[in-house]
Amino acid sequence: MAIEKSLIQPEPVISAIINGDNTGILKINGEEHPYEAPDVNDLRQALMKRVIGEAATLNRPVRVTSMDDSGVSYLVVSPTGEVEEEPPTTVPEDASAIIERIPAARAATTTAAAKPATTVVREAAPAAPSSVAGATTRRSIREAESFLAAPSTVEPATQGIRGMLNSLGLSLAPSEDELSEREDIRLASKHFAGTRTIAVVNQKGGSNKTPTVADLAAVFGRNGGSVVAWDNNPTTGTLGWRTEQGDHSRSALDVIANADALLSPTAQSADINAFVHHQSTDKYDVLRSDSDVDGTHEVTAEEVDILHRVVSKYYRLILMDSGNNHRSAEWNRMIDHADQLVVPTTNEEDRVEAALLTLQGLDLKSERSAGLAANAVVVVSERQEGEARLSQETAEKFRPYVRDVVVVPFDPALKSGQIRFGALKRPTRRAWLRAAAAVARGL
């Protein structure tokens, strides 16, 4: 009896619209049924379930006109969930009227969410080999996007109260401060294609150049490795005094003397260890300047080139300490090799003025050095406690002229003796990490 009734019932007019914002409309004989789902797959399943139910009620296959952004498909859906695509010539005569009304129906479904429709996948629901969106229409494989899901998980908090609660078994998300720190660590850990050179310069002595080199090298060394701090001083520099000494006393002059062997094809990566001084806890190496009190050798521009070729072969990141004479050959050749400029200063007036003059001189020197000056990172280190406001005022003076400015708070561990990053207070370590990330952005 049910079969006889279905034979006299008119064929229902069914159309389905799938939008890119996971909303849709199923229209059956003029009656619209809006749908919304968390994602397009759930939306397709919901629409398909309703269409299969309609076919089961009639106890016969039903035709569906389906549309998404890729076009219109004409489907036949059986009561058991089987789906076939029909050629357009077999579509009912009133299908054109349905298609004409689709744009208006689509607009109605997207009023609440002002997101444009995007590509909709048109595969079958799990219960059928296709879907109401017409998955059997083939597309170029070149248009296919990756099937891998984008990473969306974030490791739980490890710092502060949230970190403490997580250690007790909770899984709280990290704070904005912790997320910011993680991003800075990511930047400081980045490996670049080819060696990068950072020149640390200020024409005035006592402007915190050597501590800046040591602390930046420590951040990069602890997070990324393959870092050398090179004391590019014409005479005895202080980087060797402020860092650990290895089991030898070799300096840059010894590297120059052995450059041919170090640059030979048969040289091994460990050969450089005989000439540099490894920092055991901060994970970087130091290339010292000549410390002979009776020495007379002055490093030439050509010898800076030789040294740079050697250290570029053995390290990914080079931080160059410098002297105060911006007219010397080794100072200017250092600038020629630099990819990034760091200008350290304290908040003392003469150091601040010297930092400004250094930037101005580089701006006038050449087009390339002017670009380095504009892209520079200025690091303002507090000379003593209680000068936070003065340091911020100093930082604001530089901000219009350089890419970034970072303030490092006073820390007694930086005043004298060997510089060990782990001995610094947490706010100081965080500031140096922030400075390293700012430098990495320019590389």
CSV table of C-alpha atoms in Angstrom, one decimal:
chain,number,residue,atom,x,y,z
A,1,MET,CA,0.0,0.0,0.0
A,2,ALA,CA,2.8,2.4,0.8
A,3,ILE,CA,4.4,1.6,-2.6
A,4,GLU,CA,1.2,2.4,-4.4
A,5,LYS,CA,0.9,5.7,-2.5
A,6,SER,CA,4.4,6.7,-3.4
A,7,LEU,CA,3.7,6.1,-7.1
A,8,ILE,CA,1.0,8.8,-7.1
A,9,GLN,CA,2.9,11.3,-5.0
A,10,PRO,CA,4.6,14.1,-7.1
A,11,GLU,CA,8.4,14.1,-7.0
A,12,PRO,CA,9.6,16.5,-4.3
A,13,VAL,CA,11.7,19.5,-5.3
A,14,ILE,CA,14.8,19.5,-3.0
A,15,SER,CA,17.8,21.8,-3.1
A,16,ALA,CA,20.7,22.1,-0.8
A,17,ILE,CA,23.0,25.0,-0.2
A,18,ILE,CA,26.3,24.7,1.6
A,19,ASN,CA,28.1,27.9,2.7
A,20,GLY,CA,31.7,28.4,3.7
A,21,ASP,CA,30.8,29.4,7.2
A,22,ASN,CA,29.3,26.0,8.0
A,23,THR,CA,25.8,27.1,7.6
A,24,GLY,CA,23.3,25.8,5.0
A,25,ILE,CA,19.7,25.6,3.8
A,26,LEU,CA,17.8,22.5,2.7
A,27,LYS,CA,14.7,23.4,0.8
A,28,ILE,CA,12.0,20.9,0.3
A,29,ASN,CA,8.9,21.8,-1.9
A,30,GLY,CA,9.5,25.5,-1.1
A,31,GLU,CA,9.9,25.0,2.7
A,32,GLU,CA,13.4,26.2,3.9
A,33,HIS,CA,15.2,24.3,6.7
A,34,PRO,CA,18.3,26.2,8.0
A,35,TYR,CA,21.3,24.2,9.3
A,36,GLU,CA,24.4,25.1,11.2
A,37,ALA,CA,27.3,22.8,12.3
A,38,PRO,CA,30.7,23.1,13.9
A,39,ASP,CA,32.4,22.1,10.6
A,40,VAL,CA,31.5,21.4,7.0
A,41,ASN,CA,31.6,17.6,7.5
A,42,ASP,CA,29.0,17.7,10.2
A,43,LEU,CA,26.9,20.0,8.1
A,44,ARG,CA,27.0,17.6,5.1
A,45,GLN,CA,26.1,14.7,7.3
A,46,ALA,CA,23.1,16.6,8.8
A,47,LEU,CA,21.8,17.6,5.3
A,48,MET,CA,22.3,14.1,4.0
A,49,LYS,CA,20.5,12.5,6.9
A,50,ARG,CA,17.5,14.7,6.2
A,51,VAL,CA,17.5,13.9,2.5
A,52,ILE,CA,17.8,10.1,3.1
A,53,GLY,CA,14.9,10.4,5.5
A,54,GLU,CA,12.8,12.1,2.9
A,55,ALA,CA,13.7,9.3,0.4
A,56,ALA,CA,12.8,6.7,3.0
A,57,THR,CA,9.4,8.3,3.7
A,58,LEU,CA,8.6,8.2,0.0
A,59,ASN,CA,10.1,4.7,-0.4
A,60,ARG,CA,11.9,5.8,-3.5
A,61,PRO,CA,15.0,7.8,-4.6
A,62,VAL,CA,14.8,11.6,-4.6
A,63,ARG,CA,16.6,14.2,-6.7
A,64,VAL,CA,18.6,16.9,-5.0
A,65,THR,CA,20.1,20.1,-6.6
A,66,SER,CA,23.2,20.9,-4.5
A,67,MET,CA,25.3,24.0,-4.6
A,68,ASP,CA,28.5,25.3,-3.1
A,69,ASP,CA,31.1,27.7,-4.2
A,70,SER,CA,32.5,25.3,-6.8
A,71,GLY,CA,29.2,25.1,-8.7
A,72,VAL,CA,25.9,23.1,-8.9
A,73,SER,CA,25.6,19.4,-8.8
A,74,TYR,CA,22.5,17.2,-9.5
A,75,LEU,CA,22.2,14.1,-7.3
A,76,VAL,CA,19.9,11.1,-6.8
A,77,VAL,CA,19.7,9.8,-3.2
A,78,SER,CA,18.1,6.4,-2.4
A,79,PRO,CA,16.3,5.5,0.8
A,80,THR,CA,19.4,3.4,1.7
A,81,GLY,CA,21.8,6.3,1.4
A,82,GLU,CA,23.2,5.5,-2.0
A,83,VAL,CA,24.1,8.6,-4.0
A,84,GLU,CA,24.6,9.0,-7.8
A,85,GLU,CA,25.3,12.1,-9.8
A,86,GLU,CA,23.0,12.8,-12.7
A,87,PRO,CA,24.0,14.6,-15.9
A,88,PRO,CA,22.3,18.0,-16.2
A,89,THR,CA,20.1,16.8,-19.1
A,90,THR,CA,18.0,14.6,-16.8
A,91,VAL,CA,17.4,17.4,-14.2
A,92,PRO,CA,13.7,18.3,-13.6
A,93,GLU,CA,12.4,21.3,-15.6
A,94,ASP,CA,12.0,23.4,-12.4
A,95,ALA,CA,15.7,23.0,-11.4
A,96,SER,CA,16.5,26.3,-13.1
A,97,ALA,CA,14.1,28.1,-10.9
A,98,ILE,CA,15.8,26.6,-7.9
A,99,ILE,CA,19.2,27.7,-9.1
A,100,GLU,CA,17.9,31.2,-9.6
A,101,ARG,CA,16.8,31.4,-6.0
A,102,ILE,CA,20.0,30.0,-4.6
A,103,PRO,CA,21.9,33.4,-4.3
A,104,ALA,CA,19.1,34.9,-2.2
A,105,ALA,CA,18.9,31.8,0.0
A,106,ARG,CA,22.7,31.9,0.5
A,107,ALA,CA,22.6,35.5,1.5
A,108,ALA,CA,19.9,34.7,4.1
A,109,THR,CA,22.1,32.0,5.7
A,110,THR,CA,25.2,34.3,6.0
A,111,THR,CA,23.5,37.4,7.6
A,112,ALA,CA,24.3,36.4,11.1
A,113,ALA,CA,27.9,35.5,10.4
A,114,ALA,CA,29.6,38.0,8.0
A,115,LYS,CA,32.1,35.5,6.7
A,116,PRO,CA,32.4,34.9,3.0
A,117,ALA,CA,31.8,31.4,1.7
A,118,THR,CA,34.9,29.4,1.2
A,119,THR,CA,35.7,26.1,-0.6
A,120,VAL,CA,33.4,23.3,0.5
A,121,VAL,CA,34.5,19.7,0.3
A,122,ARG,CA,32.0,17.6,-1.5
A,123,GLU,CA,32.7,14.1,-0.5
A,124,ALA,CA,30.2,11.5,0.7
A,125,ALA,CA,28.9,11.3,4.2
A,126,PRO,CA,30.0,8.2,6.0
A,127,ALA,CA,26.8,6.4,5.1
A,128,ALA,CA,27.1,7.1,1.4
A,129,PRO,CA,29.7,7.3,-1.3
A,130,SER,CA,29.0,11.0,-1.9
A,131,SER,CA,27.3,14.0,-0.4
A,132,VAL,CA,24.7,16.6,-1.2
A,133,ALA,CA,27.6,18.8,-2.4
A,134,GLY,CA,28.4,16.6,-5.4
A,135,ALA,CA,31.8,15.1,-4.5
A,136,THR,CA,32.2,13.2,-7.7
A,137,THR,CA,33.0,16.3,-9.6
A,138,ARG,CA,36.8,16.0,-10.3
A,139,ARG,CA,39.2,18.9,-9.7
A,140,SER,CA,42.9,19.4,-10.5
A,141,ILE,CA,45.2,17.8,-7.9
A,142,ARG,CA,47.2,21.0,-8.0
A,143,GLU,CA,44.4,22.7,-6.3
A,144,ALA,CA,44.3,20.3,-3.3
A,145,GLU,CA,45.4,21.7,0.0
A,146,SER,CA,47.3,19.6,2.6
A,147,PHE,CA,45.2,17.0,4.4
A,148,LEU,CA,47.3,17.5,7.5
A,149,ALA,CA,45.6,19.4,10.3
A,150,ALA,CA,47.2,22.7,11.3
A,151,PRO,CA,48.9,22.5,14.7
A,152,SER,CA,46.5,24.0,17.3
A,153,THR,CA,47.7,22.6,20.6
A,154,VAL,CA,49.5,24.7,23.1
A,155,GLU,CA,51.6,23.2,25.9
A,156,PRO,CA,50.2,23.8,29.4
A,157,ALA,CA,51.6,26.6,31.5
A,158,THR,CA,54.9,26.0,33.3
A,159,GLN,CA,55.3,29.3,35.0
A,160,GLY,CA,53.6,31.2,37.8
A,161,ILE,CA,50.6,30.1,39.6
A,162,ARG,CA,49.3,28.3,36.6
A,163,GLY,CA,52.4,26.3,36.3
A,164,MET,CA,52.3,25.4,40.0
A,165,LEU,CA,48.7,24.2,39.6
A,166,ASN,CA,49.6,22.2,36.5
A,167,SER,CA,52.3,20.4,38.5
A,168,LEU,CA,49.5,19.2,40.8
A,169,GLY,CA,47.6,17.6,37.9
A,170,LEU,CA,45.7,20.5,36.2
A,171,SER,CA,46.2,21.6,32.6
A,172,LEU,CA,45.9,25.4,32.5
A,173,ALA,CA,46.8,27.4,29.5
A,174,PRO,CA,49.9,29.6,29.6
A,175,SER,CA,49.5,33.3,30.4
A,176,GLU,CA,50.2,36.0,27.7
A,177,ASP,CA,53.6,36.7,29.3
A,178,GLU,CA,54.6,33.1,29.1
A,179,LEU,CA,53.4,32.9,25.5
A,180,SER,CA,55.4,36.0,24.7
A,181,GLU,CA,58.5,34.4,26.3
A,182,ARG,CA,58.0,31.2,24.3
A,183,GLU,CA,57.9,33.2,21.1
A,184,ASP,CA,61.1,35.0,22.0
A,185,ILE,CA,62.8,31.6,22.7
A,186,ARG,CA,61.6,30.4,19.3
A,187,LEU,CA,63.2,33.4,17.6
A,188,ALA,CA,66.4,33.0,19.6
A,189,SER,CA,66.5,29.3,18.6
A,190,LYS,CA,66.1,29.9,14.9
A,191,HIS,CA,68.7,28.5,12.5
A,192,PHE,CA,69.3,30.7,9.4
A,193,ALA,CA,70.4,29.6,6.0
A,194,GLY,CA,74.0,30.7,6.1
A,195,THR,CA,76.1,32.4,8.8
A,196,ARG,CA,74.8,35.7,10.3
A,197,THR,CA,77.1,38.4,11.7
A,198,ILE,CA,76.0,40.8,14.5
A,199,ALA,CA,78.3,43.8,15.2
A,200,VAL,CA,78.0,45.4,18.6
A,201,VAL,CA,79.2,49.0,18.4
A,202,ASN,CA,79.5,52.3,20.3
A,203,GLN,CA,82.3,54.8,19.9
A,204,LYS,CA,82.4,55.4,23.7
A,205,GLY,CA,84.2,53.0,26.1
A,206,GLY,CA,82.2,51.9,29.1
A,207,SER,CA,79.0,51.7,27.1
A,208,ASN,CA,78.4,48.1,28.0
A,209,LYS,CA,79.5,46.6,24.7
A,210,THR,CA,81.3,43.5,26.2
A,211,PRO,CA,78.4,42.5,28.5
A,212,THR,CA,76.0,42.9,25.6
A,213,VAL,CA,78.1,40.6,23.4
A,214,ALA,CA,78.4,38.0,26.3
A,215,ASP,CA,74.7,38.0,27.2
A,216,LEU,CA,73.4,37.9,23.7
A,217,ALA,CA,75.9,35.1,22.9
A,218,ALA,CA,74.6,33.2,26.0
A,219,VAL,CA,71.0,33.5,24.9
A,220,PHE,CA,71.7,32.4,21.4
A,221,GLY,CA,74.1,29.7,22.6
A,222,ARG,CA,71.7,28.3,25.2
A,223,ASN,CA,68.9,28.2,22.7
A,224,GLY,CA,70.4,27.6,19.3
A,225,GLY,CA,74.1,26.7,19.6
A,226,SER,CA,76.9,27.2,17.1
A,227,VAL,CA,77.7,30.7,18.4
A,228,VAL,CA,81.1,32.5,18.6
A,229,ALA,CA,81.7,35.8,20.3
A,230,TRP,CA,84.7,37.5,18.6
A,231,ASP,CA,86.6,40.3,20.3
A,232,ASN,CA,87.4,42.5,17.3
A,233,ASN,CA,89.6,44.9,19.2
A,234,PRO,CA,92.8,46.5,17.8
A,235,THR,CA,94.4,46.0,21.2
A,236,THR,CA,93.7,43.9,24.3
A,237,GLY,CA,89.9,43.7,24.6
A,238,THR,CA,87.9,42.9,27.7
A,239,LEU,CA,85.8,40.0,26.4
A,240,GLY,CA,88.6,37.6,27.4
A,241,TRP,CA,88.6,39.0,30.9
A,242,ARG,CA,84.8,38.7,31.3
A,243,THR,CA,84.6,35.1,30.1
A,244,GLU,CA,86.0,31.7,30.8
A,245,GLN,CA,89.5,30.8,29.5
A,246,GLY,CA,90.1,27.4,27.9
A,247,ASP,CA,93.2,25.3,28.4
A,248,HIS,CA,95.3,27.6,26.1
A,249,SER,CA,95.9,31.3,25.5
A,250,ARG,CA,95.4,31.5,21.7
A,251,SER,CA,93.8,34.5,20.1
A,252,ALA,CA,92.7,35.9,16.8
A,253,LEU,CA,96.3,36.3,15.7
A,254,ASP,CA,96.8,32.5,16.0
A,255,VAL,CA,93.7,31.9,13.8
A,256,ILE,CA,95.2,34.2,11.2
A,257,ALA,CA,98.5,32.3,11.3
A,258,ASN,CA,96.7,28.9,10.9
A,259,ALA,CA,94.0,30.1,8.5
A,260,ASP,CA,95.1,28.0,5.6
A,261,ALA,CA,94.8,24.8,7.6
A,262,LEU,CA,91.5,25.8,9.2
A,263,LEU,CA,90.0,26.6,5.7
A,264,SER,CA,91.4,23.5,4.0
A,265,PRO,CA,88.9,20.9,2.7
A,266,THR,CA,90.4,18.3,5.1
A,267,ALA,CA,89.8,20.5,8.2
A,268,GLN,CA,87.4,19.1,10.7
A,269,SER,CA,84.8,20.9,12.8
A,270,ALA,CA,86.6,20.3,16.0
A,271,ASP,CA,89.8,21.9,14.8
A,272,ILE,CA,88.6,25.3,15.7
A,273,ASN,CA,88.5,24.3,19.4
A,274,ALA,CA,92.3,24.7,19.6
A,275,PHE,CA,91.8,28.5,19.1
A,276,VAL,CA,88.6,29.5,20.9
A,277,HIS,CA,87.5,29.4,24.5
A,278,HIS,CA,84.4,27.5,25.3
A,279,GLN,CA,81.8,28.8,27.8
A,280,SER,CA,80.8,25.7,29.7
A,281,THR,CA,77.4,26.7,30.9
A,282,ASP,CA,76.4,29.3,28.3
A,283,LYS,CA,77.2,27.1,25.3
A,284,TYR,CA,79.1,29.6,23.1
A,285,ASP,CA,82.8,30.1,22.2
A,286,VAL,CA,85.0,33.2,22.5
A,287,LEU,CA,87.6,34.2,20.0
A,288,ARG,CA,89.9,36.5,22.0
A,289,SER,CA,91.8,39.5,20.8
A,290,ASP,CA,95.6,39.6,21.1
A,291,SER,CA,96.6,40.2,24.8
A,292,ASP,CA,100.3,40.5,24.5
A,293,VAL,CA,101.3,43.6,26.4
A,294,ASP,CA,104.3,44.2,24.2
A,295,GLY,CA,102.5,43.2,21.0
A,296,THR,CA,102.7,45.6,18.0
A,297,HIS,CA,100.6,43.8,15.4
A,298,GLU,CA,97.5,45.7,14.2
A,299,VAL,CA,94.8,43.7,12.5
A,300,THR,CA,94.2,44.9,9.0
A,301,ALA,CA,91.0,44.9,7.0
A,302,GLU,CA,92.3,41.9,4.9
A,303,GLU,CA,93.0,40.0,8.1
A,304,VAL,CA,89.4,40.7,9.3
A,305,ASP,CA,88.3,39.1,6.0
A,306,ILE,CA,90.4,36.0,6.8
A,307,LEU,CA,89.1,35.7,10.3
A,308,HIS,CA,85.5,36.1,9.1
A,309,ARG,CA,86.0,33.3,6.5
A,310,VAL,CA,87.3,31.0,9.2
A,311,VAL,CA,84.6,31.6,11.8
A,312,SER,CA,81.9,31.5,9.1
A,313,LYS,CA,83.0,28.0,8.3
A,314,TYR,CA,82.7,26.8,11.9
A,315,TYR,CA,79.8,28.8,13.3
A,316,ARG,CA,76.2,29.8,12.3
A,317,LEU,CA,76.1,33.0,14.4
A,318,ILE,CA,78.9,35.5,14.9
A,319,LEU,CA,78.8,38.3,17.5
A,320,MET,CA,81.6,40.8,17.1
A,321,ASP,CA,82.7,43.0,20.0
A,322,SER,CA,84.5,46.2,18.9
A,323,GLY,CA,86.8,48.9,20.0
A,324,ASN,CA,86.0,52.6,20.2
A,325,ASN,CA,87.9,53.8,17.1
A,326,HIS,CA,85.3,54.0,14.3
A,327,ARG,CA,88.0,55.1,11.9
A,328,SER,CA,90.2,52.0,12.2
A,329,ALA,CA,90.4,49.4,9.5
A,330,GLU,CA,89.2,46.5,11.5
A,331,TRP,CA,86.2,48.5,12.8
A,332,ASN,CA,85.0,49.5,9.3
A,333,ARG,CA,85.6,46.0,7.8
A,334,MET,CA,83.5,44.6,10.7
A,335,ILE,CA,80.6,46.8,9.5
A,336,ASP,CA,81.1,45.5,6.0
A,337,HIS,CA,80.5,42.0,7.2
A,338,ALA,CA,77.6,42.8,9.6
A,339,ASP,CA,74.1,41.6,8.9
A,340,GLN,CA,72.7,43.2,12.0
A,341,LEU,CA,73.8,46.1,14.2
A,342,VAL,CA,73.4,46.3,18.0
A,343,VAL,CA,74.2,49.6,19.7
A,344,PRO,CA,74.5,49.3,23.5
A,345,THR,CA,74.5,52.2,25.9
A,346,THR,CA,74.0,53.0,29.6
A,347,ASN,CA,71.7,55.8,30.6
A,348,GLU,CA,74.6,58.1,31.2
A,349,GLU,CA,74.6,61.2,29.0
A,350,ASP,CA,77.9,60.8,27.3
A,351,ARG,CA,77.3,57.1,26.4
A,352,VAL,CA,73.9,58.0,25.0
A,353,GLU,CA,75.4,60.8,22.9
A,354,ALA,CA,78.1,58.4,21.6
A,355,ALA,CA,75.5,55.9,20.6
A,356,LEU,CA,73.7,58.6,18.7
A,357,LEU,CA,76.9,59.7,17.0
A,358,THR,CA,77.7,56.1,16.1
A,359,LEU,CA,74.3,55.7,14.3
A,360,GLN,CA,74.6,59.1,12.6
A,361,GLY,CA,78.1,58.3,11.3
A,362,LEU,CA,76.9,55.0,9.9
A,363,ASP,CA,74.0,56.7,8.3
A,364,LEU,CA,76.4,59.0,6.4
A,365,LYS,CA,79.0,56.4,5.6
A,366,SER,CA,77.3,54.4,2.8
A,367,GLU,CA,73.8,53.3,1.7
A,368,ARG,CA,74.5,49.8,3.2
A,369,SER,CA,75.6,51.1,6.6
A,370,ALA,CA,72.7,53.5,6.6
A,371,GLY,CA,70.4,50.5,6.3
A,372,LEU,CA,72.2,48.8,9.2
A,373,ALA,CA,71.7,51.9,11.3
A,374,ALA,CA,68.0,52.1,10.5
A,375,ASN,CA,67.6,48.4,11.3
A,376,ALA,CA,69.6,48.6,14.5
A,377,VAL,CA,68.6,47.4,17.9
A,378,VAL,CA,69.6,49.7,20.8
A,379,VAL,CA,70.1,48.1,24.2
A,380,VAL,CA,69.9,50.5,27.2
A,381,SER,CA,71.5,49.0,30.3
A,382,GLU,CA,70.8,50.6,33.7
A,383,ARG,CA,74.0,51.8,35.3
A,384,GLN,CA,72.6,51.4,38.9
A,385,GLU,CA,69.4,50.6,40.7
A,386,GLY,CA,66.5,53.1,40.8
A,387,GLU,CA,67.0,54.3,37.2
A,388,ALA,CA,64.1,52.6,35.5
A,389,ARG,CA,62.4,55.9,34.6
A,390,LEU,CA,65.6,57.4,33.2
A,391,SER,CA,66.3,54.3,31.2
A,392,GLN,CA,62.8,54.4,29.6
A,393,GLU,CA,63.3,58.1,28.8
A,394,THR,CA,66.6,57.2,27.1
A,395,ALA,CA,64.9,54.4,25.2
A,396,GLU,CA,62.2,56.7,23.9
A,397,LYS,CA,64.9,59.0,22.4
A,398,PHE,CA,66.1,56.3,20.1
A,399,ARG,CA,62.8,54.7,19.1
A,400,PRO,CA,62.1,57.0,16.1
A,401,TYR,CA,65.4,56.2,14.5
A,402,VAL,CA,66.0,52.5,14.9
A,403,ARG,CA,64.0,49.3,14.6
A,404,ASP,CA,63.8,48.3,18.2
A,405,VAL,CA,65.0,49.4,21.7
A,406,VAL,CA,65.3,47.1,24.7
A,407,VAL,CA,65.9,48.2,28.3
A,408,VAL,CA,67.9,45.8,30.6
A,409,PRO,CA,67.5,46.4,34.3
A,410,PHE,CA,70.5,46.8,36.6
A,411,ASP,CA,72.1,43.6,37.8
A,412,PRO,CA,75.1,43.4,40.2
A,413,ALA,CA,76.2,40.2,38.5
A,414,LEU,CA,77.1,42.3,35.4
A,415,LYS,CA,79.2,44.8,37.2
A,416,SER,CA,82.5,42.9,37.3
A,417,GLY,CA,84.0,39.4,37.0
A,418,GLN,CA,83.1,36.6,34.6
A,419,ILE,CA,79.7,37.0,33.1
A,420,ARG,CA,77.5,33.9,33.6
A,421,PHE,CA,74.0,34.1,32.3
A,422,GLY,CA,72.6,31.8,34.9
A,423,ALA,CA,73.8,34.1,37.7
A,424,LEU,CA,71.6,37.0,36.5
A,425,LYS,CA,68.3,37.8,38.1
A,426,ARG,CA,65.2,36.5,36.2
A,427,PRO,CA,64.1,40.0,35.1
A,428,THR,CA,67.6,40.6,33.6
A,429,ARG,CA,67.6,37.3,31.9
A,430,ARG,CA,64.1,38.0,30.5
A,431,ALA,CA,65.3,41.4,29.2
A,432,TRP,CA,68.3,39.8,27.4
A,433,LEU,CA,66.0,37.2,25.9
A,434,ARG,CA,63.8,40.0,24.6
A,435,ALA,CA,66.9,41.7,23.2
A,436,ALA,CA,68.1,38.5,21.4
A,437,ALA,CA,64.6,38.0,19.9
A,438,ALA,CA,64.7,41.6,18.6
A,439,VAL,CA,68.1,41.0,17.0
A,440,ALA,CA,66.9,37.7,15.5
A,441,ARG,CA,63.9,39.5,13.8
A,442,GLY,CA,66.5,41.5,11.8
A,443,LEU,CA,68.4,38.5,10.6
